[in-house]
Short mmCIF file of N, CA and C in Angstrom, two decimals:
data_model
loop_
_atom_site.label_atom_id
_atom_site.label_comp_id
_atom_site.label_asym_id
_atom_site.label_seq_id
_atom_site.Cartn_x
_atom_site.Cartn_y
_atom_site.Cartn_z
N GLN I 26 72.33 29.66 14.78
CA GLN I 26 73.25 30.80 14.72
C GLN I 26 74.14 30.71 13.50
N VAL I 27 74.56 31.89 13.06
CA VAL I 27 75.45 32.00 11.91
C VAL I 27 76.71 32.73 12.36
N GLN I 28 77.84 32.21 11.96
CA GLN I 28 79.11 32.86 12.24
C GLN I 28 79.72 33.35 10.93
N LEU I 29 80.27 34.56 10.98
CA LEU I 29 80.90 35.15 9.81
C LEU I 29 82.37 35.44 10.13
N ALA I 30 83.23 35.16 9.19
CA ALA I 30 84.66 35.40 9.39
C ALA I 30 85.24 36.08 8.17
N GLU I 31 85.77 37.29 8.38
CA GLU I 31 86.37 38.04 7.27
C GLU I 31 87.87 37.74 7.17
N SER I 32 88.41 37.94 5.99
CA SER I 32 89.84 37.83 5.77
C SER I 32 90.22 38.69 4.59
N GLY I 33 91.52 38.95 4.43
CA GLY I 33 92.00 39.65 3.26
C GLY I 33 92.43 41.09 3.48
N GLY I 34 92.24 41.61 4.69
CA GLY I 34 92.66 42.98 4.94
C GLY I 34 94.17 43.11 4.98
N GLY I 35 94.64 44.35 5.02
CA GLY I 35 96.07 44.57 5.09
C GLY I 35 96.43 46.01 4.79
N LEU I 36 97.73 46.22 4.59
CA LEU I 36 98.27 47.54 4.28
C LEU I 36 98.62 47.59 2.81
N VAL I 37 98.08 48.58 2.10
CA VAL I 37 98.38 48.74 0.68
C VAL I 37 98.67 50.20 0.38
N GLN I 38 99.34 50.42 -0.73
CA GLN I 38 99.62 51.78 -1.17
C GLN I 38 98.43 52.32 -1.96
N PRO I 39 98.27 53.63 -1.98
CA PRO I 39 97.19 54.22 -2.78
C PRO I 39 97.26 53.77 -4.23
N GLY I 40 96.09 53.49 -4.78
CA GLY I 40 96.01 53.04 -6.16
C GLY I 40 96.03 51.53 -6.33
N ASN I 41 96.40 50.83 -5.28
CA ASN I 41 96.46 49.36 -5.35
C ASN I 41 95.11 48.73 -5.01
N SER I 42 95.09 47.39 -5.01
CA SER I 42 93.85 46.64 -4.83
C SER I 42 93.96 45.66 -3.68
N LEU I 43 92.81 45.31 -3.13
CA LEU I 43 92.68 44.25 -2.14
C LEU I 43 91.37 43.53 -2.39
N LYS I 44 91.33 42.25 -2.01
CA LYS I 44 90.07 41.51 -2.09
C LYS I 44 89.77 40.92 -0.73
N LEU I 45 88.64 41.30 -0.18
CA LEU I 45 88.19 40.79 1.10
C LEU I 45 87.25 39.60 0.89
N SER I 46 87.30 38.67 1.82
CA SER I 46 86.41 37.53 1.79
C SER I 46 85.70 37.41 3.13
N CYS I 47 84.51 36.86 3.10
CA CYS I 47 83.76 36.63 4.32
C CYS I 47 83.02 35.31 4.17
N SER I 48 83.36 34.37 5.03
CA SER I 48 82.75 33.04 4.96
C SER I 48 81.77 32.84 6.09
N ALA I 49 80.64 32.24 5.75
CA ALA I 49 79.60 31.97 6.74
C ALA I 49 79.59 30.50 7.12
N SER I 50 79.29 30.24 8.37
CA SER I 50 79.13 28.87 8.85
C SER I 50 77.97 28.84 9.83
N GLY I 51 77.49 27.63 10.09
CA GLY I 51 76.36 27.49 11.01
C GLY I 51 75.07 27.30 10.24
N ARG I 52 73.97 27.75 10.84
CA ARG I 52 72.65 27.52 10.27
C ARG I 52 72.30 28.61 9.26
N THR I 53 72.94 28.55 8.11
CA THR I 53 72.72 29.56 7.08
C THR I 53 71.44 29.29 6.32
N SER I 54 70.84 30.36 5.84
CA SER I 54 69.63 30.27 5.03
C SER I 54 69.75 31.28 3.90
N THR I 55 69.24 30.92 2.72
CA THR I 55 69.28 31.84 1.59
C THR I 55 67.92 32.50 1.36
N ASN I 56 66.99 32.33 2.28
CA ASN I 56 65.66 32.92 2.15
C ASN I 56 65.74 34.44 2.18
N SER I 57 65.41 35.08 1.06
CA SER I 57 65.45 36.55 0.94
C SER I 57 66.76 37.09 1.50
N LEU I 58 67.86 36.47 1.11
CA LEU I 58 69.17 36.78 1.68
C LEU I 58 69.75 38.06 1.13
N ALA I 59 70.40 38.81 2.01
CA ALA I 59 71.21 39.94 1.61
C ALA I 59 72.55 39.84 2.32
N LEU I 60 73.60 40.08 1.58
CA LEU I 60 74.97 40.09 2.11
C LEU I 60 75.55 41.47 1.88
N ALA I 61 76.26 41.97 2.85
CA ALA I 61 76.73 43.34 2.73
C ALA I 61 78.11 43.53 3.36
N TRP I 62 78.73 44.61 2.97
CA TRP I 62 79.96 45.09 3.59
C TRP I 62 79.72 46.50 4.12
N PHE I 63 80.18 46.71 5.33
CA PHE I 63 80.18 48.03 5.96
C PHE I 63 81.61 48.33 6.37
N ARG I 64 81.89 49.57 6.67
CA ARG I 64 83.21 49.92 7.17
C ARG I 64 83.10 50.98 8.24
N GLN I 65 84.11 51.01 9.07
CA GLN I 65 84.12 51.98 10.17
C GLN I 65 85.53 52.47 10.40
N ALA I 66 85.72 53.77 10.22
CA ALA I 66 86.99 54.42 10.49
C ALA I 66 86.99 54.91 11.94
N PRO I 67 88.16 55.10 12.53
CA PRO I 67 88.22 55.57 13.92
C PRO I 67 87.45 56.86 14.12
N GLY I 68 86.60 56.88 15.13
CA GLY I 68 85.83 58.08 15.45
C GLY I 68 84.64 58.35 14.56
N LYS I 69 84.35 57.42 13.66
CA LYS I 69 83.23 57.61 12.73
C LYS I 69 82.20 56.52 12.88
N GLU I 70 81.01 56.78 12.36
CA GLU I 70 79.95 55.79 12.36
C GLU I 70 80.28 54.69 11.35
N ARG I 71 79.74 53.51 11.61
CA ARG I 71 79.86 52.43 10.64
C ARG I 71 78.98 52.78 9.45
N GLU I 72 79.57 52.68 8.25
CA GLU I 72 78.85 53.11 7.06
C GLU I 72 78.72 51.99 6.04
N PHE I 73 77.67 52.07 5.27
CA PHE I 73 77.40 51.09 4.22
C PHE I 73 78.42 51.22 3.10
N VAL I 74 78.86 50.08 2.57
CA VAL I 74 79.79 50.07 1.44
C VAL I 74 79.12 49.42 0.23
N ALA I 75 78.64 48.19 0.38
CA ALA I 75 78.07 47.46 -0.74
C ALA I 75 77.18 46.34 -0.22
N ALA I 76 76.24 45.93 -1.06
CA ALA I 76 75.36 44.81 -0.72
C ALA I 76 74.96 44.07 -1.97
N ILE I 77 74.63 42.81 -1.78
CA ILE I 77 74.13 41.97 -2.87
C ILE I 77 72.97 41.15 -2.34
N ARG I 78 71.89 41.12 -3.12
CA ARG I 78 70.72 40.36 -2.72
C ARG I 78 70.76 38.97 -3.36
N TYR I 79 69.87 38.10 -2.88
CA TYR I 79 69.83 36.74 -3.41
C TYR I 79 69.57 36.75 -4.91
N SER I 80 68.83 37.75 -5.37
CA SER I 80 68.54 37.87 -6.80
C SER I 80 69.77 38.19 -7.63
N GLY I 81 70.82 38.66 -6.94
CA GLY I 81 72.04 39.05 -7.65
C GLY I 81 72.18 40.55 -7.83
N HIS I 82 71.13 41.29 -7.50
CA HIS I 82 71.23 42.74 -7.62
C HIS I 82 72.24 43.27 -6.61
N LYS I 83 73.01 44.28 -7.06
CA LYS I 83 74.08 44.83 -6.26
C LYS I 83 73.85 46.31 -6.00
N TYR I 84 74.34 46.78 -4.85
CA TYR I 84 74.15 48.16 -4.44
C TYR I 84 75.45 48.66 -3.85
N TYR I 85 75.78 49.90 -4.14
CA TYR I 85 77.04 50.47 -3.68
C TYR I 85 76.82 51.87 -3.12
N SER I 86 77.69 52.25 -2.19
CA SER I 86 77.68 53.64 -1.76
C SER I 86 78.31 54.48 -2.87
N ASP I 87 77.98 55.74 -2.89
CA ASP I 87 78.51 56.62 -3.93
C ASP I 87 80.04 56.71 -3.85
N SER I 88 80.58 56.58 -2.66
CA SER I 88 82.02 56.76 -2.47
C SER I 88 82.85 55.61 -3.05
N VAL I 89 82.24 54.46 -3.28
CA VAL I 89 83.00 53.32 -3.79
C VAL I 89 82.52 52.85 -5.16
N LYS I 90 81.42 53.39 -5.64
CA LYS I 90 80.86 52.96 -6.91
C LYS I 90 81.89 53.13 -8.02
N GLY I 91 82.06 52.08 -8.80
CA GLY I 91 83.03 52.11 -9.88
C GLY I 91 84.42 51.65 -9.49
N ARG I 92 84.67 51.54 -8.19
CA ARG I 92 85.99 51.06 -7.72
C ARG I 92 85.89 49.73 -6.99
N PHE I 93 84.79 49.50 -6.29
CA PHE I 93 84.60 48.27 -5.53
C PHE I 93 83.57 47.39 -6.22
N SER I 94 83.70 46.08 -6.01
CA SER I 94 82.75 45.14 -6.59
C SER I 94 82.45 44.04 -5.59
N ILE I 95 81.16 43.79 -5.35
CA ILE I 95 80.74 42.75 -4.42
C ILE I 95 80.28 41.54 -5.21
N SER I 96 80.58 40.36 -4.70
CA SER I 96 80.16 39.13 -5.36
C SER I 96 80.04 38.01 -4.33
N THR I 97 79.47 36.89 -4.75
CA THR I 97 79.32 35.74 -3.85
C THR I 97 79.70 34.46 -4.58
N ASP I 98 79.90 33.41 -3.82
CA ASP I 98 80.06 32.10 -4.43
C ASP I 98 78.65 31.55 -4.73
N GLY I 99 78.60 30.41 -5.40
CA GLY I 99 77.31 29.88 -5.82
C GLY I 99 76.39 29.54 -4.67
N ALA I 100 76.95 29.09 -3.57
CA ALA I 100 76.14 28.68 -2.41
C ALA I 100 75.75 29.84 -1.51
N LYS I 101 76.24 31.02 -1.83
CA LYS I 101 75.96 32.23 -1.04
C LYS I 101 76.51 32.12 0.38
N ASN I 102 77.54 31.28 0.56
CA ASN I 102 78.17 31.17 1.86
C ASN I 102 79.40 32.06 2.00
N THR I 103 79.90 32.55 0.89
CA THR I 103 81.06 33.43 0.92
C THR I 103 80.75 34.68 0.10
N VAL I 104 81.04 35.82 0.67
CA VAL I 104 80.86 37.08 -0.03
C VAL I 104 82.23 37.75 -0.14
N TYR I 105 82.46 38.35 -1.28
CA TYR I 105 83.74 38.98 -1.57
C TYR I 105 83.55 40.48 -1.79
N LEU I 106 84.61 41.21 -1.54
CA LEU I 106 84.64 42.63 -1.88
C LEU I 106 85.96 42.92 -2.57
N GLN I 107 85.91 43.09 -3.87
CA GLN I 107 87.08 43.48 -4.65
C GLN I 107 87.20 44.98 -4.59
N MET I 108 88.33 45.46 -4.09
CA MET I 108 88.53 46.89 -3.92
C MET I 108 89.70 47.33 -4.79
N ASP I 109 89.41 48.16 -5.76
CA ASP I 109 90.44 48.68 -6.68
C ASP I 109 90.60 50.18 -6.46
N SER I 110 91.72 50.69 -6.96
CA SER I 110 92.00 52.13 -6.87
C SER I 110 91.79 52.63 -5.44
N LEU I 111 92.35 51.93 -4.49
CA LEU I 111 92.17 52.29 -3.09
C LEU I 111 92.82 53.63 -2.78
N GLN I 112 92.16 54.37 -1.90
CA GLN I 112 92.62 55.68 -1.49
C GLN I 112 92.73 55.72 0.04
N PRO I 113 93.52 56.64 0.58
CA PRO I 113 93.65 56.71 2.05
C PRO I 113 92.32 56.81 2.78
N GLU I 114 91.35 57.47 2.16
CA GLU I 114 90.03 57.60 2.82
C GLU I 114 89.25 56.29 2.88
N ASP I 115 89.75 55.26 2.20
CA ASP I 115 89.13 53.94 2.29
C ASP I 115 89.63 53.16 3.51
N SER I 116 90.61 53.69 4.21
CA SER I 116 91.15 53.03 5.40
C SER I 116 90.07 52.91 6.47
N ALA I 117 89.87 51.70 6.95
CA ALA I 117 88.83 51.45 7.95
C ALA I 117 88.85 49.98 8.31
N ALA I 118 88.10 49.64 9.34
CA ALA I 118 87.79 48.24 9.60
C ALA I 118 86.57 47.89 8.75
N TYR I 119 86.68 46.80 8.02
CA TYR I 119 85.61 46.37 7.13
C TYR I 119 84.89 45.17 7.75
N PHE I 120 83.57 45.26 7.78
CA PHE I 120 82.73 44.24 8.40
C PHE I 120 81.79 43.65 7.36
N CYS I 121 81.66 42.34 7.33
CA CYS I 121 80.62 41.74 6.51
C CYS I 121 79.38 41.52 7.37
N ALA I 122 78.26 41.49 6.69
CA ALA I 122 76.98 41.32 7.38
C ALA I 122 76.06 40.44 6.55
N ARG I 123 75.19 39.75 7.22
CA ARG I 123 74.28 38.81 6.56
C ARG I 123 72.89 38.93 7.20
N GLY I 124 71.88 38.97 6.34
CA GLY I 124 70.53 39.05 6.87
C GLY I 124 69.53 38.39 5.95
N ASN I 125 68.47 37.89 6.52
CA ASN I 125 67.37 37.30 5.75
C ASN I 125 66.15 38.21 5.86
N GLY I 126 65.38 38.24 4.79
CA GLY I 126 64.19 39.09 4.80
C GLY I 126 64.51 40.57 4.76
N VAL I 127 65.64 40.91 4.18
CA VAL I 127 66.03 42.33 4.10
C VAL I 127 65.28 42.98 2.94
N ILE I 128 64.46 43.98 3.25
CA ILE I 128 63.72 44.65 2.20
C ILE I 128 64.62 45.69 1.52
N LEU I 129 64.25 46.03 0.29
CA LEU I 129 65.11 46.89 -0.51
C LEU I 129 65.37 48.23 0.16
N SER I 130 64.36 48.79 0.78
CA SER I 130 64.52 50.11 1.39
C SER I 130 65.47 50.10 2.58
N SER I 131 65.80 48.92 3.09
CA SER I 131 66.69 48.80 4.25
C SER I 131 68.05 48.23 3.90
N ILE I 132 68.31 48.04 2.63
CA ILE I 132 69.52 47.35 2.20
C ILE I 132 70.78 48.05 2.68
N ARG I 133 70.71 49.36 2.90
CA ARG I 133 71.90 50.11 3.34
C ARG I 133 71.92 50.35 4.85
N SER I 134 70.98 49.77 5.55
CA SER I 134 70.85 50.02 6.98
C SER I 134 71.51 48.92 7.81
N LYS I 135 72.29 49.33 8.81
CA LYS I 135 72.96 48.35 9.69
C LYS I 135 71.93 47.47 10.40
N SER I 136 70.82 48.05 10.76
CA SER I 136 69.83 47.33 11.55
C SER I 136 69.14 46.22 10.78
N ALA I 137 69.31 46.19 9.46
CA ALA I 137 68.66 45.16 8.65
C ALA I 137 69.38 43.83 8.72
N TYR I 138 70.59 43.82 9.25
CA TYR I 138 71.43 42.62 9.20
C TYR I 138 71.58 42.02 10.59
N ALA I 139 71.30 40.73 10.67
CA ALA I 139 71.30 40.05 11.97
C ALA I 139 72.67 39.54 12.37
N TYR I 140 73.50 39.25 11.39
CA TYR I 140 74.79 38.61 11.69
C TYR I 140 75.94 39.45 11.16
N TRP I 141 76.99 39.53 11.98
CA TRP I 141 78.14 40.37 11.65
C TRP I 141 79.44 39.61 11.91
N GLY I 142 80.43 39.92 11.08
CA GLY I 142 81.76 39.42 11.34
C GLY I 142 82.49 40.32 12.31
N GLN I 143 83.72 39.93 12.67
CA GLN I 143 84.52 40.68 13.64
C GLN I 143 85.27 41.83 12.99
N GLY I 144 85.35 41.85 11.68
CA GLY I 144 86.03 42.94 10.99
C GLY I 144 87.44 42.60 10.58
N THR I 145 87.88 43.22 9.50
CA THR I 145 89.25 43.09 9.02
C THR I 145 89.74 44.50 8.66
N GLN I 146 90.96 44.81 9.06
CA GLN I 146 91.49 46.16 8.90
C GLN I 146 92.07 46.36 7.51
N VAL I 147 91.70 47.46 6.90
CA VAL I 147 92.28 47.88 5.63
C VAL I 147 92.93 49.24 5.85
N THR I 148 94.21 49.33 5.54
CA THR I 148 94.94 50.58 5.68
C THR I 148 95.57 50.93 4.34
N VAL I 149 95.25 52.12 3.86
CA VAL I 149 95.79 52.57 2.57
C VAL I 149 96.72 53.74 2.86
N SER I 150 97.99 53.51 2.63
CA SER I 150 98.98 54.52 2.99
C SER I 150 100.25 54.31 2.18
N SER I 151 100.91 55.42 1.85
CA SER I 151 102.19 55.31 1.16
C SER I 151 103.34 55.28 2.15
#
């Protein structure tokens, strides 16, 4: 089993930045690994935000492209989400996800990821 733990959420004003972290523990594997961030606002579906594959290729939703950046540490045990120019519509619970054998066509799909964190709240408000 793999456990994921997010941190770094909080309350920020519009235009400011936050950096989320997600650390993995347990029986981790880097075989065809994909790490991702999703978010879920109240009353809405959980939506894809960003993902990074073991190769280093990165993928973003249109709503965050150019403002958010996903990265990992060398061991691929920690994934980060740098969020700049935050807007009120970015307010949500942010979840990290981890999966092995994730094919490219499924990189944005919740069902492709076997392991999930508990979420960290991000609130953007003046």
